[in-house]
PDB file of C-alpha atoms in Angstrom:
ATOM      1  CA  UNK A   1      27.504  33.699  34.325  1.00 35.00           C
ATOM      2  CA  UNK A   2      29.877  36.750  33.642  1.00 37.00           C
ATOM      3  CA  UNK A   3      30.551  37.116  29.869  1.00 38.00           C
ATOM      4  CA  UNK A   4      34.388  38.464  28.632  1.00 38.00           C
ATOM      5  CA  UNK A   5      33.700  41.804  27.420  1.00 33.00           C
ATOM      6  CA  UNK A   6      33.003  41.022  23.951  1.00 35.00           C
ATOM      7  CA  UNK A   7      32.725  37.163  24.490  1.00 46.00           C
ATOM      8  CA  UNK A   8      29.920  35.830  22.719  1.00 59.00           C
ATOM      9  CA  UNK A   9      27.869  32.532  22.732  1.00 76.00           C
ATOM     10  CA  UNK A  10      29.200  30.124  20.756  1.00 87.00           C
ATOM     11  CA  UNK A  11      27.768  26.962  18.858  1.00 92.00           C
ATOM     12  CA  UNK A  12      29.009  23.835  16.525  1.00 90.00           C
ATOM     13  CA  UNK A  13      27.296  21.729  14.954  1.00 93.00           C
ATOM     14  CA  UNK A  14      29.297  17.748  14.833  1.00 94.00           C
ATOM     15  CA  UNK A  15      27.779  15.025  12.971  1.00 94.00           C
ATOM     16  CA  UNK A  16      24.818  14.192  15.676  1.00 97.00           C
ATOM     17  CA  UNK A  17      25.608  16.598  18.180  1.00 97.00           C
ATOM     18  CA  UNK A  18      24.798  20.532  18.895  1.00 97.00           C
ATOM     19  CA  UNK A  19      27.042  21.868  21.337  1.00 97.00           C
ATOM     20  CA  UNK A  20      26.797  25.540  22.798  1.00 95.00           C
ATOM     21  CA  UNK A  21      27.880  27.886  25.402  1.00 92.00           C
ATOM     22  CA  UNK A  22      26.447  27.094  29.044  1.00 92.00           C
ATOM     23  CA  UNK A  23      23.680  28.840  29.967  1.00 91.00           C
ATOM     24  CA  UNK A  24      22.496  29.855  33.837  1.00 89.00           C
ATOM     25  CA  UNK A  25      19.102  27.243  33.209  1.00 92.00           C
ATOM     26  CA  UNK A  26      21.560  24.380  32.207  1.00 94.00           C
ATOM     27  CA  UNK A  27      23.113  24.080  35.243  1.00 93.00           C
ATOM     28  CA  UNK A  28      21.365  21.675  37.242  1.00 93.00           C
ATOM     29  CA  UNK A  29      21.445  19.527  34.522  1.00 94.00           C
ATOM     30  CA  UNK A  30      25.325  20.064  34.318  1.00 93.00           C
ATOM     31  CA  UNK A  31      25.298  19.304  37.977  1.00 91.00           C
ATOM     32  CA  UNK A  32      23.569  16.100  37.738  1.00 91.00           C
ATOM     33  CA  UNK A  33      25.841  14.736  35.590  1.00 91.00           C
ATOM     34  CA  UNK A  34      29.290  16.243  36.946  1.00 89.00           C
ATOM     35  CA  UNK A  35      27.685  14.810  40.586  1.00 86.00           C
ATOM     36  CA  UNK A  36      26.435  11.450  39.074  1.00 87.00           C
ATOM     37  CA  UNK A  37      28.688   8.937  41.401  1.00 84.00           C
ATOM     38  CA  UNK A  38      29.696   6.860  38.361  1.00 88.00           C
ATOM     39  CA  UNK A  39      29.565   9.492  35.660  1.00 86.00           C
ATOM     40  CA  UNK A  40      31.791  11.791  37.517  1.00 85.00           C
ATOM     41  CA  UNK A  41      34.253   9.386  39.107  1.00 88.00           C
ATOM     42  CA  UNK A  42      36.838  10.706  37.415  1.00 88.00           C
ATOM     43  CA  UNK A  43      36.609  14.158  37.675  1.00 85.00           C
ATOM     44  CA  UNK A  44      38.458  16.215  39.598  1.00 84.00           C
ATOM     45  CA  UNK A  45      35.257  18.004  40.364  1.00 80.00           C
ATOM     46  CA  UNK A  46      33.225  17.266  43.812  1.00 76.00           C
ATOM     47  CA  UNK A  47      30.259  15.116  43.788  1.00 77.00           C
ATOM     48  CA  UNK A  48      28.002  18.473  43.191  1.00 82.00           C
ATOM     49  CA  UNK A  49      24.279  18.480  44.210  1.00 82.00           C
ATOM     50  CA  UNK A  50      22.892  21.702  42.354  1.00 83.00           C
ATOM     51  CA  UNK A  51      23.284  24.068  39.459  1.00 85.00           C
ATOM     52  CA  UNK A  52      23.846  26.820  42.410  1.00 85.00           C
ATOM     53  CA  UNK A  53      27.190  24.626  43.643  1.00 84.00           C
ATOM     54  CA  UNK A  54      28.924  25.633  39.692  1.00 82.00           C
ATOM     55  CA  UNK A  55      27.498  28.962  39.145  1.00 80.00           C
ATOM     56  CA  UNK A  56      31.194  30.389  39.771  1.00 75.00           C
ATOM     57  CA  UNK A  57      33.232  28.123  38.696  1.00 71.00           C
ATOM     58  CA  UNK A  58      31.455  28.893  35.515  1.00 68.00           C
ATOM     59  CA  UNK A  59      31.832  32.828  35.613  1.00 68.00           C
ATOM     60  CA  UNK A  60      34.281  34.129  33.492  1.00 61.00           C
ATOM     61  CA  UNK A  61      38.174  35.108  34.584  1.00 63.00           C
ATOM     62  CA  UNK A  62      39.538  37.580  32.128  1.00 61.00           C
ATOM     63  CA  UNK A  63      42.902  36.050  33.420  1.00 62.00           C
ATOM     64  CA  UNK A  64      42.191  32.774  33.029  1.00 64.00           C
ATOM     65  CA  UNK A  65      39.503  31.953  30.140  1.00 77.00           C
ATOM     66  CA  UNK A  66      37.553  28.965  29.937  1.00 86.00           C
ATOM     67  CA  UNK A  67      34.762  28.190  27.351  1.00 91.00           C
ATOM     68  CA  UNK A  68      31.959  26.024  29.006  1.00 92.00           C
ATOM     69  CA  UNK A  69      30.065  24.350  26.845  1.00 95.00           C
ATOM     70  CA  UNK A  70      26.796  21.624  27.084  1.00 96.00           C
ATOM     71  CA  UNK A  71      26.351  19.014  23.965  1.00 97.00           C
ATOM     72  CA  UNK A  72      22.611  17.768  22.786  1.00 97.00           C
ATOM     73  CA  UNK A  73      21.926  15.300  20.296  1.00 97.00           C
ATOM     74  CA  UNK A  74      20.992  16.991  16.858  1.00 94.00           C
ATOM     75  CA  UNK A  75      16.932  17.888  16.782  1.00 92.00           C
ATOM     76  CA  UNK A  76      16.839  16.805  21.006  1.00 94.00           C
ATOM     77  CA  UNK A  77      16.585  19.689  23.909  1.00 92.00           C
ATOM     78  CA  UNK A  78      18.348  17.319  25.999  1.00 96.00           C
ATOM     79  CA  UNK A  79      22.091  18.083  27.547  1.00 97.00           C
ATOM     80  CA  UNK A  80      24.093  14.750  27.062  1.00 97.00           C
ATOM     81  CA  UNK A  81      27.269  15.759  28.004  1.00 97.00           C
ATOM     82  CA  UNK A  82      29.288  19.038  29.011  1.00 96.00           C
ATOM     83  CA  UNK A  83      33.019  20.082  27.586  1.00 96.00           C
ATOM     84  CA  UNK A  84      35.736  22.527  27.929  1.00 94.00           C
ATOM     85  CA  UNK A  85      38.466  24.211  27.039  1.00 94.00           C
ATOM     86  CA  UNK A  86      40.648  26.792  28.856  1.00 89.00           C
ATOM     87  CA  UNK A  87      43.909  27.779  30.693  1.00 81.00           C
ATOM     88  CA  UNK A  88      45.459  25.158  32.154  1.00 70.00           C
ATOM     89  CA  UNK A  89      48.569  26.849  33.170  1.00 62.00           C
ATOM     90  CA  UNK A  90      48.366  30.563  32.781  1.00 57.00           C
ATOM     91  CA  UNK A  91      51.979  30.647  32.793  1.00 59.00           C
ATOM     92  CA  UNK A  92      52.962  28.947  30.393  1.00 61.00           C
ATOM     93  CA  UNK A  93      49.926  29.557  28.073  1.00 67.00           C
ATOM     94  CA  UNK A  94      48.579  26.072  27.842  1.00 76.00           C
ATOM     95  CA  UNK A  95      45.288  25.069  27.623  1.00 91.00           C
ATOM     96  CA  UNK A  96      43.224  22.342  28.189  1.00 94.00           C
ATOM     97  CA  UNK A  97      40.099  20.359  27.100  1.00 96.00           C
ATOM     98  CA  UNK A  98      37.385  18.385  29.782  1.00 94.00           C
ATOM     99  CA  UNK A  99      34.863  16.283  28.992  1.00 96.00           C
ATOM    100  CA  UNK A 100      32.322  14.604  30.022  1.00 95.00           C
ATOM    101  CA  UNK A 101      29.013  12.420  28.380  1.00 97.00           C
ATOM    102  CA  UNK A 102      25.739  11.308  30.542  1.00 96.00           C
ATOM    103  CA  UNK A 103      26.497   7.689  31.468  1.00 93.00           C
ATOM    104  CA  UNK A 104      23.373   6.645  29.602  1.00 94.00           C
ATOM    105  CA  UNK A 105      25.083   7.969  26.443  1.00 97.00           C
ATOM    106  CA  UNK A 106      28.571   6.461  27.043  1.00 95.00           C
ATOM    107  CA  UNK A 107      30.060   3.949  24.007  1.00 95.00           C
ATOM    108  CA  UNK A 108      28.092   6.248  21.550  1.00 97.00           C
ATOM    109  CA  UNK A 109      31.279   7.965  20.255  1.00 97.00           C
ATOM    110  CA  UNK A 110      29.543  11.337  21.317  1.00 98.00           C
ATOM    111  CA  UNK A 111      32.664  11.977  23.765  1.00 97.00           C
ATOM    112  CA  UNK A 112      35.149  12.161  20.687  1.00 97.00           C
ATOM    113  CA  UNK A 113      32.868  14.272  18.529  1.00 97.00           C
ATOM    114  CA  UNK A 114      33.090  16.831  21.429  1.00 97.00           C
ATOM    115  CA  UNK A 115      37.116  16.492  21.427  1.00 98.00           C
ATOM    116  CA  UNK A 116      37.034  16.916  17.919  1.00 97.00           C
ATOM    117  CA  UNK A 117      34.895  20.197  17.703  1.00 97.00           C
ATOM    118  CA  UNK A 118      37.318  21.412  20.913  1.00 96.00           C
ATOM    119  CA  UNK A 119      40.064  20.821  18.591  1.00 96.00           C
ATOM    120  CA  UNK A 120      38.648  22.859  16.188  1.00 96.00           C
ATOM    121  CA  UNK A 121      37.391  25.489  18.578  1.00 94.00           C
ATOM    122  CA  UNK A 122      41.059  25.603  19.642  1.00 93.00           C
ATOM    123  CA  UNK A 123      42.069  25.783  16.307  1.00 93.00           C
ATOM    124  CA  UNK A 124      39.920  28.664  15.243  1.00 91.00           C
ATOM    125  CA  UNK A 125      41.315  30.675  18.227  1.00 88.00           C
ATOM    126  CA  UNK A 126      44.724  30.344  17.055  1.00 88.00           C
ATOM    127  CA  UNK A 127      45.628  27.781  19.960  1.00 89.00           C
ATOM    128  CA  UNK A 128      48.949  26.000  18.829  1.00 89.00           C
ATOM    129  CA  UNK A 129      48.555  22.797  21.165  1.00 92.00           C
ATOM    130  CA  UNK A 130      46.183  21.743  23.856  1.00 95.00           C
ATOM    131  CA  UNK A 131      46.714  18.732  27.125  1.00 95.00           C
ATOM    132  CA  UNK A 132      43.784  16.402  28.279  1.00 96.00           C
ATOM    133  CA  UNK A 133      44.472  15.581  31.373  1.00 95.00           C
ATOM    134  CA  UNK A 134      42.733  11.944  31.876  1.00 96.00           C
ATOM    135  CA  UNK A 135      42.688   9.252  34.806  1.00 96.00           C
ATOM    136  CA  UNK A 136      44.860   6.374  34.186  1.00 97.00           C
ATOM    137  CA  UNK A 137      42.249   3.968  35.348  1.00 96.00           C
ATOM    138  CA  UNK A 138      39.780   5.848  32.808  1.00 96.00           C
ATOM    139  CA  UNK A 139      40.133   3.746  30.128  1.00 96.00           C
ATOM    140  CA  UNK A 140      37.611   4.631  27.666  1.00 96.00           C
ATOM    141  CA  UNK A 141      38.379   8.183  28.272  1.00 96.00           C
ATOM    142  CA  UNK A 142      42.217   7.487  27.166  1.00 97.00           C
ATOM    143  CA  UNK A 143      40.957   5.532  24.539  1.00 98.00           C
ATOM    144  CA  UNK A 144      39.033   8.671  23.187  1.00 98.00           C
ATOM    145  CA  UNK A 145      41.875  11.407  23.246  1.00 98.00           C
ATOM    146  CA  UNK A 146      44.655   8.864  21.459  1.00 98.00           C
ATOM    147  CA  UNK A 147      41.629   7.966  18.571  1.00 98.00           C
ATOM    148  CA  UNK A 148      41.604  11.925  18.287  1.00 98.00           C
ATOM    149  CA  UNK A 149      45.338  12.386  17.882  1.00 98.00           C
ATOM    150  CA  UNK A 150      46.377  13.170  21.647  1.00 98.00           C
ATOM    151  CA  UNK A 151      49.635  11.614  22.581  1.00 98.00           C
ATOM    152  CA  UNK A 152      50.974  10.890  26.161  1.00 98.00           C
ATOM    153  CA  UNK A 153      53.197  13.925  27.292  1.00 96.00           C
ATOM    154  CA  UNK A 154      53.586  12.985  31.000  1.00 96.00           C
ATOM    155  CA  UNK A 155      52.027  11.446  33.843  1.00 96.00           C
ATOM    156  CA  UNK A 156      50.780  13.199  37.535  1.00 94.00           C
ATOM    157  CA  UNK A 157      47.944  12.822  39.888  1.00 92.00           C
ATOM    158  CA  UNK A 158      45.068  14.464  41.126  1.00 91.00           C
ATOM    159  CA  UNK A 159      42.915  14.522  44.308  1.00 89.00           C
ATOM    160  CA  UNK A 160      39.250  14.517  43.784  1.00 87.00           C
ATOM    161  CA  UNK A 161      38.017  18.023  45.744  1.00 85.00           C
ATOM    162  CA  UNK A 162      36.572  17.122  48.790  1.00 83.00           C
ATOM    163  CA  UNK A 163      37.567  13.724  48.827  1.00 86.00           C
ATOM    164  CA  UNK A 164      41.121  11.485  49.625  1.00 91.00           C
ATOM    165  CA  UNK A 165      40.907  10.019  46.525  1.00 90.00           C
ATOM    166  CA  UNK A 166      43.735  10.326  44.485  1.00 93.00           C
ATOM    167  CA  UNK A 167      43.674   9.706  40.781  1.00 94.00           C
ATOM    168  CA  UNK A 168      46.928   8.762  39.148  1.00 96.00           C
ATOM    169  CA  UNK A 169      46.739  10.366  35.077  1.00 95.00           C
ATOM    170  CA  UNK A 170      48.153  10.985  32.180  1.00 97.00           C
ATOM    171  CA  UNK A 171      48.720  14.081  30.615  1.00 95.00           C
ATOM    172  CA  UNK A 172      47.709  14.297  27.019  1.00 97.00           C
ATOM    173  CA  UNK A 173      49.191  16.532  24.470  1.00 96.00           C
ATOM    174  CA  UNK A 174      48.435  17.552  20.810  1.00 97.00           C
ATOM    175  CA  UNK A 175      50.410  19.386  19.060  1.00 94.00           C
ATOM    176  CA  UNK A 176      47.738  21.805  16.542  1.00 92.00           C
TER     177      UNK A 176
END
């Protein structure tokens, strides 16, 4: 992974979570969960195989920043569950969070203590609002962004990559 001239790794500490910067030996682990049939249904990602399938989209774009980062339980070495934020629309200068929790780990509440330390990632970086973009048939997902203050802004669709399947969303907005 290509760091942003004076980029640095980054870490926060939630409640029962440590969440970091990706690293090159977390990625098959990433990719395991992003390509977990179930746990990645609704991403807009492919159904990826190997830590070697992400290695770019994680490199940095000095045009286009995203901050990629994995989230462990407090005192564990194990990744639970991945989460981003970056440019969604370079344009107009919005960005956008992702997230996503090991399915063995789902109902925990460990997917809106990563939304909340995004928010205050965002925060930090002087970020004035951010979208999650989230699957309309996702319904714990949804339930997670609205609990963390994240109103409906509009709806859209995307296609999974490399599939037909089109997922009908919502786009998310909070204002910081």
């Amino acid at each position: 992974m290509q760091r942003r001239p004076g980029a640095s790794m980054r870490s926060f500490n939630t409640q029962r979570l440590f969440i970091r910067t990706t690293r090159q030996n977390d990625l098959d682990a990433v990719a395991a969960m992003w390509g977990d049939l179930e746990g990645g249904k609704y991403m807009p990602d492919p159904h990826y195989q190997s830590g070697d399938e992400i290695k770019e989209i994680l490199e940095d774009d000095p045009d286009c920043p995203v901050y990629y980062f994995v989230a462990m339980r407090a005192g564990f070495d194990e990744i639970i569950g991945t989460c981003s934020l970056g440019f969604e629309n370079t344009t107009a200068h919005e960005y956008s969070i992702g997230y996503n929790v090991k399915k063995e780990y789902w109902g925990n509440g460990y997917a809106g203590e990563m939304v909340n330390a995004l928010i205050d990632f965002a925060r930090e970086l002087g970020i004035k609002s951010i979208t999650a973009p989230v699957a309309q048939e996702n319904k714990a997902s949804n339930r997670v962004v609205e609990k963390c203050g994240f109103t409906i802004a509009s709806e859209s669709s995307f296609t999974k990559s490399g599939t037909n399947i089109v997922h009908r969303s919502y786009i998310y907005k909070l204002i910081l």
